[in-house]
Short mmCIF file of C-alpha atoms in Angstrom, two decimals:
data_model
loop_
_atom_site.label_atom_id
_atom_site.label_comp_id
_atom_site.label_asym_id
_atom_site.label_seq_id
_atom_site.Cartn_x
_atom_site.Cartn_y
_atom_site.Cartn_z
CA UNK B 1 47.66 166.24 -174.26
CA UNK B 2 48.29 168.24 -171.00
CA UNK B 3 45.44 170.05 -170.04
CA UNK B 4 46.21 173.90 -168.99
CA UNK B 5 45.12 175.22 -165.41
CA UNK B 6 45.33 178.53 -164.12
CA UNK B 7 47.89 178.95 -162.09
CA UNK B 8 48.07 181.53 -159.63
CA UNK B 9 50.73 184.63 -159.80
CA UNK B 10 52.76 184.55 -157.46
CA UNK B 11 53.37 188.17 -157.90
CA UNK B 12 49.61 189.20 -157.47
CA UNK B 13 49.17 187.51 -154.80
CA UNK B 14 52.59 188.26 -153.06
CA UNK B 15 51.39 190.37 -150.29
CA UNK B 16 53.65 193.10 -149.83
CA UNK B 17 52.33 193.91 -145.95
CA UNK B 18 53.97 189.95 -145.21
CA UNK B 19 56.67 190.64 -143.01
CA UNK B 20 54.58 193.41 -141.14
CA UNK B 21 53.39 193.14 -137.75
CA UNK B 22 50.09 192.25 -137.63
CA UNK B 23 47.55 194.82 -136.21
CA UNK B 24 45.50 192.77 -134.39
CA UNK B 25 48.56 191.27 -132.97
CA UNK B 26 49.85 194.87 -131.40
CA UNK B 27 46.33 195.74 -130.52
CA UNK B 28 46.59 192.66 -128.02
CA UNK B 29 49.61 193.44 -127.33
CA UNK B 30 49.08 196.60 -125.55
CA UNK B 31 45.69 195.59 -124.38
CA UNK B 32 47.70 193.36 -121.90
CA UNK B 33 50.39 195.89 -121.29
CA UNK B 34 47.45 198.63 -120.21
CA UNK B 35 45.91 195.94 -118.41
CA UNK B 36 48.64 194.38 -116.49
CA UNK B 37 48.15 190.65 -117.82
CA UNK B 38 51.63 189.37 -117.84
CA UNK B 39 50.45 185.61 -119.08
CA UNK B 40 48.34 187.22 -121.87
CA UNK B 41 51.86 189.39 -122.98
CA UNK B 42 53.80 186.16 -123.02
CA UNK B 43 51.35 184.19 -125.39
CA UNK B 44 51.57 187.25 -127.69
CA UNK B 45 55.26 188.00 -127.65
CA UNK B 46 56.17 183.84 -127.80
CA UNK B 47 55.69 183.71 -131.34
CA UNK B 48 57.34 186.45 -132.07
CA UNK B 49 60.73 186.94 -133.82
CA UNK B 50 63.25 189.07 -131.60
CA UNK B 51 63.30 191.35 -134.43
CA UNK B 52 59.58 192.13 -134.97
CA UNK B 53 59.35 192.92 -131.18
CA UNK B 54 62.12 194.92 -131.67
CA UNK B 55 59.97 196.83 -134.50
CA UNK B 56 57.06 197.02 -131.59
CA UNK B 57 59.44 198.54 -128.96
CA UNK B 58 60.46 201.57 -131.73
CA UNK B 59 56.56 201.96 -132.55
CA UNK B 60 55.03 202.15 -129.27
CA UNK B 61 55.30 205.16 -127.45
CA UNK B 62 57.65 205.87 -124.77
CA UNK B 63 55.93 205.37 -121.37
CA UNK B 64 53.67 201.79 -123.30
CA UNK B 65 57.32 200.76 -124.02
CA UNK B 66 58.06 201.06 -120.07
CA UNK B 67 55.27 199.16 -119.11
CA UNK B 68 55.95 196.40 -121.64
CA UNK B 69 59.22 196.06 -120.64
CA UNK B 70 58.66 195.82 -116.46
CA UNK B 71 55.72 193.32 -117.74
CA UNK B 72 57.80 191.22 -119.62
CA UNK B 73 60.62 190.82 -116.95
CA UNK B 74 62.69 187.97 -117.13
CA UNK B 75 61.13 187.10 -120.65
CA UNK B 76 63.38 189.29 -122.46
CA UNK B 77 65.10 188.16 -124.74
CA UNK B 78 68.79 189.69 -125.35
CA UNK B 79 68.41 188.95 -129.39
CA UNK B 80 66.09 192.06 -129.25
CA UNK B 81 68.62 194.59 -127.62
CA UNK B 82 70.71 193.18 -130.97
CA UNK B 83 67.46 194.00 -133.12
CA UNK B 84 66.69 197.95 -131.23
CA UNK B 85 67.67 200.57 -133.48
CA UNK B 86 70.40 202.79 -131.37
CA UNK B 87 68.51 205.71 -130.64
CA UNK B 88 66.61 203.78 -128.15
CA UNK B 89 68.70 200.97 -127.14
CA UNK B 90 70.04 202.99 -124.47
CA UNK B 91 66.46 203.71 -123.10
CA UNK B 92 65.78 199.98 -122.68
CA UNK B 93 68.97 198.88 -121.28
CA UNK B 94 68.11 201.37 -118.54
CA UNK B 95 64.50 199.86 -118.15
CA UNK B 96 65.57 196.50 -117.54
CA UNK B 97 66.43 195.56 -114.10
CA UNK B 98 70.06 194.42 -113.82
CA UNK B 99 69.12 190.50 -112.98
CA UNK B 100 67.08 190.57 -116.61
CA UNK B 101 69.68 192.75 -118.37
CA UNK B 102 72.50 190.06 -116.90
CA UNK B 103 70.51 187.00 -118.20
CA UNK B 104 69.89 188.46 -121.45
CA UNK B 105 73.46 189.45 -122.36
CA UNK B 106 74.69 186.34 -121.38
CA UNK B 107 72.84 184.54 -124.27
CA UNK B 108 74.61 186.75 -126.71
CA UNK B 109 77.60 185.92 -129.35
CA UNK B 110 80.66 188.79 -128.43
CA UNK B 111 80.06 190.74 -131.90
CA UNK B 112 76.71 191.19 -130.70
CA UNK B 113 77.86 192.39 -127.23
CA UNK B 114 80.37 194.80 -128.73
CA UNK B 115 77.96 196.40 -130.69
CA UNK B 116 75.80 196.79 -127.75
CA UNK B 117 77.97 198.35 -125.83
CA UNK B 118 80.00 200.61 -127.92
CA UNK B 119 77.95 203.58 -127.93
CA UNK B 120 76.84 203.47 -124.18
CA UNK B 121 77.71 205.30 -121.34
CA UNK B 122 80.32 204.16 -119.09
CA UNK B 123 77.98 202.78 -116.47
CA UNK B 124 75.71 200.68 -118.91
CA UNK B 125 78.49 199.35 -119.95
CA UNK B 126 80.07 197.98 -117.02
CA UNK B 127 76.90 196.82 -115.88
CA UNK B 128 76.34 194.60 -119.53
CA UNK B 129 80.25 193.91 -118.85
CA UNK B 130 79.65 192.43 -115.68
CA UNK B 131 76.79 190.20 -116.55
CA UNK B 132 79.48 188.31 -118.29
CA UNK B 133 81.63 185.07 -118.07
CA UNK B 134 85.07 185.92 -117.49
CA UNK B 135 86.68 184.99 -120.87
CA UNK B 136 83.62 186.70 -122.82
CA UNK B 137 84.25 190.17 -121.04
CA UNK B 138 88.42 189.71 -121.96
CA UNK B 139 87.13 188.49 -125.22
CA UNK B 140 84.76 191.86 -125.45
CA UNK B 141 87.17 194.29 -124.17
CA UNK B 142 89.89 193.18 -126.14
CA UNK B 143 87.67 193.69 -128.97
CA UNK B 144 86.36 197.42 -127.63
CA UNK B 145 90.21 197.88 -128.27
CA UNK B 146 90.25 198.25 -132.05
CA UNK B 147 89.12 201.30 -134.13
CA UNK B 148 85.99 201.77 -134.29
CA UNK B 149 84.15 200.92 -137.87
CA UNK B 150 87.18 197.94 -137.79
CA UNK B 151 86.77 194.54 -138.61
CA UNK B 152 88.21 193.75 -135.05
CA UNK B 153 84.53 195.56 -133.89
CA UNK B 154 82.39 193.38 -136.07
CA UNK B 155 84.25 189.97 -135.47
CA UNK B 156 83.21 187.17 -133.12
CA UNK B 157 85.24 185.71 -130.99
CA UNK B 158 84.24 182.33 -131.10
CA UNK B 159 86.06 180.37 -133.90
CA UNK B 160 85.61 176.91 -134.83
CA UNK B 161 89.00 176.11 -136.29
CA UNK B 162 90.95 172.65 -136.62
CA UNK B 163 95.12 171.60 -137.47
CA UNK B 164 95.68 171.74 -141.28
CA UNK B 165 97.03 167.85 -140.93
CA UNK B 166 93.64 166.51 -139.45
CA UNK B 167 91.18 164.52 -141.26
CA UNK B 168 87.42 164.39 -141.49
CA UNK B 169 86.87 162.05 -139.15
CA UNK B 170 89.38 163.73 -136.40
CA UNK B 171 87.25 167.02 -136.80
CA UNK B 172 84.02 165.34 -136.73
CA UNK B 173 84.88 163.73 -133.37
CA UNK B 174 86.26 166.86 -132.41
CA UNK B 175 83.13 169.09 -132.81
CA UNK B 176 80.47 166.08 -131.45
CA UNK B 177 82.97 166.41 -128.56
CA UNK B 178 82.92 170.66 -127.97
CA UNK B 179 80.18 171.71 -125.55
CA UNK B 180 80.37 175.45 -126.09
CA UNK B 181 80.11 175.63 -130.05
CA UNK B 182 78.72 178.78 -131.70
CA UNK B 183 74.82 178.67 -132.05
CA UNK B 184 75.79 178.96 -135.87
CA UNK B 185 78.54 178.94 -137.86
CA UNK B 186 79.60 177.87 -141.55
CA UNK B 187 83.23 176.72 -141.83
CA UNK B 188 86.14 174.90 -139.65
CA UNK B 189 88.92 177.73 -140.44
CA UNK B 190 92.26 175.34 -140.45
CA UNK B 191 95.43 176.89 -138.86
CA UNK B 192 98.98 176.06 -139.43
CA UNK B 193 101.19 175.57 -136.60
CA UNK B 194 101.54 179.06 -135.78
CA UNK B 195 97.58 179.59 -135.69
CA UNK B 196 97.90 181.73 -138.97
CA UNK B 197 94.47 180.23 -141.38
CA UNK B 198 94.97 178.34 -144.50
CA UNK B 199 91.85 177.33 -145.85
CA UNK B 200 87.90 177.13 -145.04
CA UNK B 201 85.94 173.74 -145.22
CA UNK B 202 82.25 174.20 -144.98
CA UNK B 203 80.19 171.75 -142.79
CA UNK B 204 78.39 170.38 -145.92
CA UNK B 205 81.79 168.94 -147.64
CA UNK B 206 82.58 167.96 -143.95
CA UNK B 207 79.68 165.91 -143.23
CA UNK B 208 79.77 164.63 -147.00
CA UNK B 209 83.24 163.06 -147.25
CA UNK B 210 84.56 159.96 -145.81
CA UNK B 211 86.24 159.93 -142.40
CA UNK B 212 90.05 159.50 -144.76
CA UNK B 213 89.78 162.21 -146.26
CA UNK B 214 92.51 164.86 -145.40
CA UNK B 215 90.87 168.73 -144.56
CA UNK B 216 93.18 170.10 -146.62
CA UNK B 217 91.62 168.31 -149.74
CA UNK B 218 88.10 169.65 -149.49
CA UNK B 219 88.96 173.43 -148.60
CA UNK B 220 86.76 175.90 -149.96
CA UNK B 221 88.01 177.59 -153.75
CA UNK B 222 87.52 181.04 -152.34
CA UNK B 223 89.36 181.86 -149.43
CA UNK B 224 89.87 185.71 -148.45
CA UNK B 225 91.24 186.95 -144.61
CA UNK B 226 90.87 190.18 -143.20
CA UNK B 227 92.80 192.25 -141.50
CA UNK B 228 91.88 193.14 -138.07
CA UNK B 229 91.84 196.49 -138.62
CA UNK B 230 89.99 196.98 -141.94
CA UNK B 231 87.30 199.27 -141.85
CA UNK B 232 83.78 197.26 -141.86
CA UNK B 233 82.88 199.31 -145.10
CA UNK B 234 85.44 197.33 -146.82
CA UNK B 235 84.92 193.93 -145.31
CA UNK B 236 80.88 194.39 -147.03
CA UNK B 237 82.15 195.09 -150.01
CA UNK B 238 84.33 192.01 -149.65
CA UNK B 239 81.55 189.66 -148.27
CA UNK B 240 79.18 191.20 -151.13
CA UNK B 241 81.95 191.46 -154.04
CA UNK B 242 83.03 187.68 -153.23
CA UNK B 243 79.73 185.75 -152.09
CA UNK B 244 81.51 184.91 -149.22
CA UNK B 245 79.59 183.39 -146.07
CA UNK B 246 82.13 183.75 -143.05
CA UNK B 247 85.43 184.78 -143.38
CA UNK B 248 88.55 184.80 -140.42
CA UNK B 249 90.03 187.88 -139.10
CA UNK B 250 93.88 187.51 -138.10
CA UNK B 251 96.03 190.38 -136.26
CA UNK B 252 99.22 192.29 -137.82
CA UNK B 253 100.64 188.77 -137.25
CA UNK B 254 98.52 187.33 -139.59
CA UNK B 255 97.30 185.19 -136.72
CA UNK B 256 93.33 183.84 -136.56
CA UNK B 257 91.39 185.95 -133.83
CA UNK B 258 88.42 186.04 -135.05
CA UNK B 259 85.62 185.27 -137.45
CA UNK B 260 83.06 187.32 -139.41
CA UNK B 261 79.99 186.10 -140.64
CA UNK B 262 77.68 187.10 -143.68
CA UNK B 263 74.74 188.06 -141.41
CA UNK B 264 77.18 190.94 -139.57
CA UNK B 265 78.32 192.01 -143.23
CA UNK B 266 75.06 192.25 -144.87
CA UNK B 267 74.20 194.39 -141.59
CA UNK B 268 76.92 196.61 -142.46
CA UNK B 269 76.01 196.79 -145.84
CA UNK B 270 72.19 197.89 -145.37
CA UNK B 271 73.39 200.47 -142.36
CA UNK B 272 76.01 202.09 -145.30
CA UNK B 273 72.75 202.27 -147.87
CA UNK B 274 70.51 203.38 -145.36
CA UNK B 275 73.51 206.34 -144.70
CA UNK B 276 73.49 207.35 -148.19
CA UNK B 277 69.69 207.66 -148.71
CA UNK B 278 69.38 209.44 -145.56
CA UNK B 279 72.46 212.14 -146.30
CA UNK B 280 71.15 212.63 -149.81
CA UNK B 281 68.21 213.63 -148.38
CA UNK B 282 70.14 216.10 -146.03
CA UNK B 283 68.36 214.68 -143.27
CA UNK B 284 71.63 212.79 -141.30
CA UNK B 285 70.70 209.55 -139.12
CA UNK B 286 67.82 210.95 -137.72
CA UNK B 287 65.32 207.86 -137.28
CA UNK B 288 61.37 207.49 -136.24
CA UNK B 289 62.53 207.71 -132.73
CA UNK B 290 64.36 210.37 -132.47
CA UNK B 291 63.09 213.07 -130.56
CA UNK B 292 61.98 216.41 -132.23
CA UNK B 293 65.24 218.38 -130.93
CA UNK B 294 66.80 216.04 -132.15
CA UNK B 295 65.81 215.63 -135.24
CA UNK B 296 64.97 219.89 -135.60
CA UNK B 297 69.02 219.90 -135.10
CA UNK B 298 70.36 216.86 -137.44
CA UNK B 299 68.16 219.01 -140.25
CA UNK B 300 69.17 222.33 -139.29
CA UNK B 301 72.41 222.82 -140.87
CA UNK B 302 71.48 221.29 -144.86
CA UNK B 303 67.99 223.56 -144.49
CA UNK B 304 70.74 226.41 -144.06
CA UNK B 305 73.04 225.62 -146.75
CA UNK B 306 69.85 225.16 -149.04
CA UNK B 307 69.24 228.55 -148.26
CA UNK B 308 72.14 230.00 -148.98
CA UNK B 309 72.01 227.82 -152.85
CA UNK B 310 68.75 229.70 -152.76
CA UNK B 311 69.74 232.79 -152.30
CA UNK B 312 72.72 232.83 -154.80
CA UNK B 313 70.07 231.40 -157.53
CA UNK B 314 68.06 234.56 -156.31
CA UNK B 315 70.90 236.75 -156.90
CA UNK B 316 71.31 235.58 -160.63
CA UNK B 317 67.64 236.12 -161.26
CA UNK B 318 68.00 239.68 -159.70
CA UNK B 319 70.77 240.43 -162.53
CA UNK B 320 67.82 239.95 -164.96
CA UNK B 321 64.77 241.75 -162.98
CA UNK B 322 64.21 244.31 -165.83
CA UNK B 323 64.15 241.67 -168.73
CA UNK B 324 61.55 239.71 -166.28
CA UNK B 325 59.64 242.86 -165.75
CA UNK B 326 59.83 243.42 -169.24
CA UNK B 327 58.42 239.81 -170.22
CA UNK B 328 56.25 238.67 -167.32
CA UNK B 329 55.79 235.24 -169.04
CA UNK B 330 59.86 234.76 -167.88
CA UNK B 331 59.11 234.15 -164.32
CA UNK B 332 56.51 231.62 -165.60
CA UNK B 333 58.92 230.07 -167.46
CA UNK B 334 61.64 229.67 -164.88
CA UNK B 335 60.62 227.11 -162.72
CA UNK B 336 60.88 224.39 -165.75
CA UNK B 337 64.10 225.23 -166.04
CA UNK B 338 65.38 224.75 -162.34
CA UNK B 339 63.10 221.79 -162.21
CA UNK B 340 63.92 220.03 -165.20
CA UNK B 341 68.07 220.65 -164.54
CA UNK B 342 67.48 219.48 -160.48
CA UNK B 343 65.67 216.29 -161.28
CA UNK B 344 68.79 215.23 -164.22
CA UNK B 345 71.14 216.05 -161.83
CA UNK B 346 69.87 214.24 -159.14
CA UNK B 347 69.68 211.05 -161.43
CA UNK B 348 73.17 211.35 -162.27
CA UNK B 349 74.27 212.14 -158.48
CA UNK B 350 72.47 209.26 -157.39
CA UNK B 351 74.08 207.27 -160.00
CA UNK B 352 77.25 208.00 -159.13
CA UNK B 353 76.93 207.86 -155.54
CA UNK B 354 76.09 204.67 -155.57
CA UNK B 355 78.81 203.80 -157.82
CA UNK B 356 81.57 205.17 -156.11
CA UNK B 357 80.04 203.41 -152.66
CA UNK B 358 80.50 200.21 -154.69
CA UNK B 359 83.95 200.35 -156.39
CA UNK B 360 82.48 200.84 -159.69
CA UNK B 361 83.30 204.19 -160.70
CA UNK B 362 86.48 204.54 -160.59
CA UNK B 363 89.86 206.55 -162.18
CA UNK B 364 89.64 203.91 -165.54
CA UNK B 365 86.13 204.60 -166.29
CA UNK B 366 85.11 207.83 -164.98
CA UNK B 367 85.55 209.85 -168.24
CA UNK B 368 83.52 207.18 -169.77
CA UNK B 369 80.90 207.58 -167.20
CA UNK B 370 81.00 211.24 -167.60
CA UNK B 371 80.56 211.31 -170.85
CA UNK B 372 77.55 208.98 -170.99
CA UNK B 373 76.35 211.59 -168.47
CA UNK B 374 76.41 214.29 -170.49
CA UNK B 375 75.34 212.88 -173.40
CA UNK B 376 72.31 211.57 -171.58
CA UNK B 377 71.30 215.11 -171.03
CA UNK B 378 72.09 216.05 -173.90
CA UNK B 379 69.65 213.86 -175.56
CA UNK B 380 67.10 214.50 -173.07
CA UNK B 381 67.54 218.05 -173.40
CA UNK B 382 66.48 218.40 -177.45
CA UNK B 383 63.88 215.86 -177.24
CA UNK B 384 62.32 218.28 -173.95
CA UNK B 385 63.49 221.56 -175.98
CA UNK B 386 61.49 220.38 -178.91
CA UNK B 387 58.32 219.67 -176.90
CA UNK B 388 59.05 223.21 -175.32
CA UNK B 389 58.63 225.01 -178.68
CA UNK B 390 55.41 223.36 -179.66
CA UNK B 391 54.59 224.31 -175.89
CA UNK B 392 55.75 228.21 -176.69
CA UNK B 393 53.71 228.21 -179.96
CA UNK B 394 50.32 226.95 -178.08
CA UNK B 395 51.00 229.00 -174.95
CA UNK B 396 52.35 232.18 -176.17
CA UNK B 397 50.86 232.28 -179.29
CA UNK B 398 54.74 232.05 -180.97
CA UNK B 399 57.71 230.05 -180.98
CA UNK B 400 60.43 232.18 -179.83
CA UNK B 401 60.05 231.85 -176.08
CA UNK B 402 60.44 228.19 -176.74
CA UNK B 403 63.42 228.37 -178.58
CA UNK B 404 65.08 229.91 -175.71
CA UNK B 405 63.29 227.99 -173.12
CA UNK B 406 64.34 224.57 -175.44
CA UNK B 407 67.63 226.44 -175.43
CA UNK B 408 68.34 226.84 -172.09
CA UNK B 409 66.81 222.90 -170.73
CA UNK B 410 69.70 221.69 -173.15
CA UNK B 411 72.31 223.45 -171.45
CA UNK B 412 70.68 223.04 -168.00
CA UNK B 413 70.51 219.25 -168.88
CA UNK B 414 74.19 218.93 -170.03
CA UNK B 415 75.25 220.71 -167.07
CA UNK B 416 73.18 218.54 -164.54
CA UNK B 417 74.96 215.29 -166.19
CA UNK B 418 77.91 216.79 -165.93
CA UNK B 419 77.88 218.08 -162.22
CA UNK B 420 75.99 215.19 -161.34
CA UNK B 421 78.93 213.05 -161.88
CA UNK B 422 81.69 215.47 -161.70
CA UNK B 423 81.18 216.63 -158.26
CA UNK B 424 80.67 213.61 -156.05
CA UNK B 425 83.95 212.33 -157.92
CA UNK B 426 85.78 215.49 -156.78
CA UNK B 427 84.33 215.46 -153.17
CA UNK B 428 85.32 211.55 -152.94
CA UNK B 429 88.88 212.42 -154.03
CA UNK B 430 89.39 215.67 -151.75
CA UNK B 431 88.06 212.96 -148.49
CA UNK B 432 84.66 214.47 -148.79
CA UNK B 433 81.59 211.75 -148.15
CA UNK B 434 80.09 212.81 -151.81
CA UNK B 435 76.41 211.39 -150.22
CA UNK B 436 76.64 213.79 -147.53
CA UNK B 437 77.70 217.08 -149.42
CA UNK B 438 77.31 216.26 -153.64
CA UNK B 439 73.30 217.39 -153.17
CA UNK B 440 73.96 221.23 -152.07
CA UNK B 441 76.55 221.53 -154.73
CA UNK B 442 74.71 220.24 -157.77
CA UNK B 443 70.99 221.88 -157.11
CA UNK B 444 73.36 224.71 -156.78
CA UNK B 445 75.32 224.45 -160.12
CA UNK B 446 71.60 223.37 -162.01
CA UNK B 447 69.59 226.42 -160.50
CA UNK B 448 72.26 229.11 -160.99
CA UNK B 449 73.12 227.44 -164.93
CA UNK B 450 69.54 227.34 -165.48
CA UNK B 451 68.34 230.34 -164.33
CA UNK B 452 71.30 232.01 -166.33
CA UNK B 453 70.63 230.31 -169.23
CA UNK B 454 67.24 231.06 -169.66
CA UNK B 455 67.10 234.56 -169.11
CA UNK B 456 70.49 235.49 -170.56
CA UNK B 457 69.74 233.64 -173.78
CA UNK B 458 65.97 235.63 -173.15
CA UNK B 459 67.38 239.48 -172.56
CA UNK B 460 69.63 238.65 -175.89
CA UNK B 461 67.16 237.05 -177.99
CA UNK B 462 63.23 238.56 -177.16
CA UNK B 463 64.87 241.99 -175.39
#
């Protein structure tokens, strides 16, 4: 007989602050900073990831972020200029005296330096340029020569690859023999003759199989190259859609000059969902760190096309302002039905956003998605339309004004599906990013059908 314990859940006691910097820890942190005790910063900031005192450098404030940085000196670490979000990248690279800024580049992979660079002025980036080896900066320039968004942008330089017609053992003795390998990497990419890849062999069949066995025998089942030039959007989907871990980039040639790695893709990836949360929202790329012109400006322009939805959903209620004067308990009513029909259309934009960002929705399905949209609302709508006549009966001491309030959510509802789906569709077709513009266009659609619903159905039925 096994005797039960309790076992702890995992869940409960997950704690969801984990991966948080620790208070204490930051307190310290800029106790030293204010205090000038360089040897009490660097027993703080040794334990630290380069990506949580990345997070510190964004939530400090501008001149404690200074100090830190002069403090820390020849400490820093280039992995956290890789970690800074952009807005203030460019205010730490200035910071950094040119010695420190030279040592720290140097310790970064050339994907990492491109990305640095790309977005700084001219003289930041011939200083970080100069801090290089001489094949890294040809390697980084050449590289700064592709579109931007490209594959060629996101790819490393620095390729382990080996002859189709060598063995394990020859590429064993090969790598124990390289001094400059990659800090990591996955797979030997095997070239042909004419340095075009053929295959991927990860290092755990390599280290596995006997010293006999041919490469070409233990190559990886799923093998996809990109092109140079693809944009990075694509080459995430890839990475995501095929569970791939690294995969080589070759020229129009179809020859290997590069490699791309799942950490860079996934990067990609979260920067593209980040996008389309943020230009749902209408608020751009702003982020914590932006400053407050900044920020007043990214927001200015979807505030003004909100107002102008506004005021055309104004201009529909105006059409019925003697029916409303008439029945004062209409301009109670209204806001249910504006609410109700923004919320369903939201779900169904947000749906098919996300949908359309991953290849799902697409010319085969989307009258099948559509429909299941407006069916959705449909269904919603009666069961809400129902619980709006009980409301009318308890509230205005009859059922009529819920009839046409039930009414008009049903239509509302149906509409919201509808232009939920239909719109970011249409904006993806005409070349339109349906994250950044499908939100003004539905609450538009779902205040105006609403509010024209309800009292139109309301001046014919009560008036």
């Amino acid at each position: 007989m096994v005797e039960e314990t309790d076992q702890p859940n995992v869940d409960d006691d997950r704690d969801d602050d984990a991966y948080e910097l620790d208070e204490s820890v930051v307190d310290r942190i800029i106790h030293a900073v204010e205090t000038g005790d360089q040897a009490k910063l660097q027993e703080e900031l040794e334990p630290l990831h380069a990506a949580d005192i990345a997070d510190l450098l964004e939530q400090i404030s501008r001149s404690e972020r200074r100090d830190l940085i002069l403090l820390y000196d020849r400490d820093f670490d280039g992995e956290i200029l890789s970690e800074l979000d952009e807005s203030i990248r460019e205010e730490v690279i200035s910071i950094l005296h040119p010695e420190v800024l030279a040592d720290a580049v140097r310790e970064l992979e050339t994907d990492d330096v491109v990305d640095l660079v790309e977005d700084l002025e001219d003289a930041q980036q011939e200083a970080i340029l100069g801090a290089l080896e001489d094949s890294d900066r040809v390697a980084v320039e050449n590289s700064l020569t592709y579109p931007e968004y490209s594959a060629g942008r996101l790819m490393q330089r620095e390729v382990v690859m080996a002859p189709e017609h060598w063995n394990v053992g020859e590429a064993i003795d090969y790598l124990r023999d390289q001094d400059d390998l990659p800090e990591q990497f996955y797979h030997i990419t095997l070239v042909d003759v004419r340095m075009r890849p053929v295959g991927d062999v990860t290092l755990g069949k390599l280290m596995a199989s006997r010293r006999e066995i041919m490469l070409t025998s233990i190559v990886e089942d799923s093998f996809h190259v990109i092109p140079v030039n693809q944009d990075e959007e694509d080459v995430a989907y890839a990475f995501n859609q095929y569970h791939l871990i690294s995969a080589p980039v070759v020229d129009e040639d179809e020859r290997l000059v590069g490699v791309i790695t799942i950490d860079d893709a996934m990067a990609v990836l979260d920067e593209e969902h980040e996008e389309d949360i943020m230009r749902l929202a209408g608020v751009g790329e702003n982020s914590l760190s932006d400053k407050v012109i900044e920020t007043a400006k990214g927001r200015f322009p979807w505030l003004a096309v909100n107002l102008v939805t506004a005021i055309l959903a104004s201009m529909v209620i105006s059409m019925f302002d003697q029916a409303i004067t008439q029945l004062v308990a209409l301009a109670v009513l209204m806001p249910i039905v504006a609410s109700m029909g923004g919320n369903a259309g939201t779900q169904s934009l947000t749906v098919a956003v996300r949908a359309i960002a991953t290849k799902d929705l697409t010319g085969r399905n989307v009258w099948r998605v559509i429909r299941r949209e407006v069916l959705v609302g449909l269904i919603n709508g009666v069961i809400f339309a129902i619980a709006m006549g009980i409301v009318g009966v308890v509230w205005f001491g009859g059922p009529e004004l819920g009839y046409v309030l039930g009414a008009a959510m049903v239509i509302n509802l149906v509409v919201a599906g509808l232009a939920g789906t239909v719109i970011p569709v249409m904006l993806e077709r005409a070349g339109v990013d349906p994250a950044l513009a499908s939100g003004a266009f539905v609450t538009t659609v779902t205040d105006v059908v609403g509010f024209f619903a309800f009292l139109g159905l309301a001046a014919l039925v009560l008036l």
